[in-house]
């Protein structure tokens, strides 16, 4: 028996070493046939002595039994995300910012060159791995950074992730717990192959390797994950409990230690001694990266010294000591096959170019917004035109220009419709507005949009009411107003396509629970133009019941810090419309909350990070603040500043000579702030 145990351990060591050389070092040493023979011998011994099987045995990489579900787990240490920069100027701005954030005593580092580690930003999914006594015991996805999904069984299949850490890395003294973070990804050839298979099986192909990786990690059967050949680069090491500095003092040393522990670390990393050196690395890899067998979307720049990292710490979401330096927008030509017009919740008509699909910035793009009629005229875009489209990161794709020289003969200029494409009623365009709107309060498109907004996360947060269900409810004329949701019964829902009794009951229950949501959310859910969730909170605090707000004069509403004339106007008008008054009455009868409770006020006041969770975009030249200063102020109050306007934007801060961002924000019904209003909001 002792002999068997010794032989098993010997075999495991040999196999582990060979597999490390093959998968991590990419330097195979054993012939395949020899490797197979050793593996089979181990398997046989383990079959005969199942009591000797351990979780870190190479035979345990692929589980026989599929999981039934994945459990949520709390990360031992939260996974932060990174702030983005899109060019060298923004890199410099980041560098100035962290220096300014240093305590005044650090005069030296405020001005001196420091070391930065540049790592390629791999376009995959972050994983958090836990090793106890050197053995892989848990692997989880990033999730929201605090909680992730425990997918250890799937992670075991990744051959470049060691099941057991090399003890030599720690001089034999393995720490009780080690946390390793890194990126799992699909090599591009595997990605292409998966998509080809999906197309053959009439399944929709994955838009990019990141989505394909996420899809793979979510497979319940680890045998399928095993076939997909995921790979992994490690980039972060935490050794909790111990003073990390006793083992490593810098990111560079940590990367080296990770390698010694048996991980694959991206070999393209570079230790830079000045910011210009970082900028050079970023510029060099912009083209070089296209030759790599995996997808990268930028460079992660990290301050090397852990001591300095500690001094800088984190904002709510990001470490101050690192930045993701993303590669710029990608552009490509394609052909416009159709121009359709979409009607949103505010009734705004948004023209969309439907195009022959192109690969852009790692995703397939087939639609781009054309914003409004003015933009269409400006571009003179026509069906059949060849256009240049651009997409950067998560930004909505847009048409940059039309290649008129390639225009086929017989095309006609596109004219915005005079009637709503959904309900057929005439549309209006107000003076000084770029947007054309459908003003028919019972237009199904507006109704769908309003309900989707009502059930959304920041509003009444009704889970299980997806877009498809909302569309069915409106199309089948089951629901004519948000208030009708509260009269739905499981029986009524069961009449819809593909709706079982259980799901119907769940949805009715979720709708009923929304009656406990606070007044501020109800107010936001009403979808009054320019009333975002922060404004709604502010209003709910100042007007603790709906009657007070409904009866308030324009001047009284405008008198609140942070509420401009336009917002006040919009609110005042909204409460003057009879159908809106009826809606409120019905919702009161349905028992929704229309008064502020004491705890709600306290909760709102408690957070000194008053802009937490809010996303801002700044455009144009502000009267007194520099762009960076405004950005800094917003970030200090917990807000996030991004570069382009999207549905996720809460506020657009507008200065002189604002361009297309303003139009886009108006189209999306996003609240617009002047510099003065922003300052008021912060000062309160
Ligand atoms: S460091 C606090 N390093 O990018 C440190 N992240 O935009 C946070 N990523 O969630 C992460 N390559 O999924 C880091 N070399 C690298 C990375 C990297 C890719 C991903 C990671 C992270 C996201 C942040």
GROMACS .gro file of C-alpha atoms and ligand atoms in nm, residues 80 82 119-122 126 142 183 235 300 302 319 321, ligand 1:
model
   38
   80UNK     CA    1  -1.211   4.646  -0.841
   82UNK     CA    2  -1.020   5.008  -1.371
  119UNK     CA    3   0.061   4.476  -1.894
  120UNK     CA    4  -0.147   4.400  -2.199
  121UNK     CA    5  -0.517   4.421  -2.120
  122UNK     CA    6  -0.650   4.081  -2.219
  126UNK     CA    7  -1.149   3.809  -1.456
  142UNK     CA    8  -1.580   3.855  -1.091
  183UNK     CA    9  -0.786   3.686  -1.689
  235UNK     CA   10  -0.179   3.937  -1.281
  300UNK     CA   11  -0.309   4.821  -1.798
  302UNK     CA   12   0.006   4.999  -1.266
  319UNK     CA   13  -0.765   5.184  -0.760
  321UNK     CA   14  -0.272   5.356  -0.876
  685LIG     S1   15  -0.582   4.460  -1.296
  685LIG     C1   16  -0.744   4.656  -0.926
  685LIG     N1   17  -0.455   4.365  -1.507
  685LIG     O1   18  -0.967   4.451  -1.713
  685LIG     C2   19  -0.686   4.585  -1.044
  685LIG     N2   20  -0.693   4.378  -1.518
  685LIG     O2   21  -1.106   4.706  -1.680
  685LIG     C3   22  -0.790   4.542  -1.143
  685LIG     N3   23  -0.789   4.294  -1.727
  685LIG     O3   24  -1.172   4.351  -1.446
  685LIG     C4   25  -0.752   4.458  -1.254
  685LIG     N4   26  -0.600   4.238  -1.823
  685LIG     O4   27  -1.093   4.170  -1.613
  685LIG     C5   28  -0.575   4.396  -1.454
  685LIG     N5   29  -0.330   4.283  -1.683
  685LIG     C6   30  -0.448   4.313  -1.631
  685LIG     C7   31  -0.570   4.290  -1.700
  685LIG     C8   32  -0.690   4.326  -1.640
  685LIG     C9   33  -0.732   4.241  -1.835
  685LIG    C10   34  -0.936   4.315  -1.710
  685LIG    C11   35  -0.992   4.262  -1.581
  685LIG    C12   36  -1.052   4.381  -1.511
  685LIG    C13   37  -1.075   4.476  -1.626
  685LIG    C14   38  -1.074   4.619  -1.578
   0.00000   0.00000   0.00000
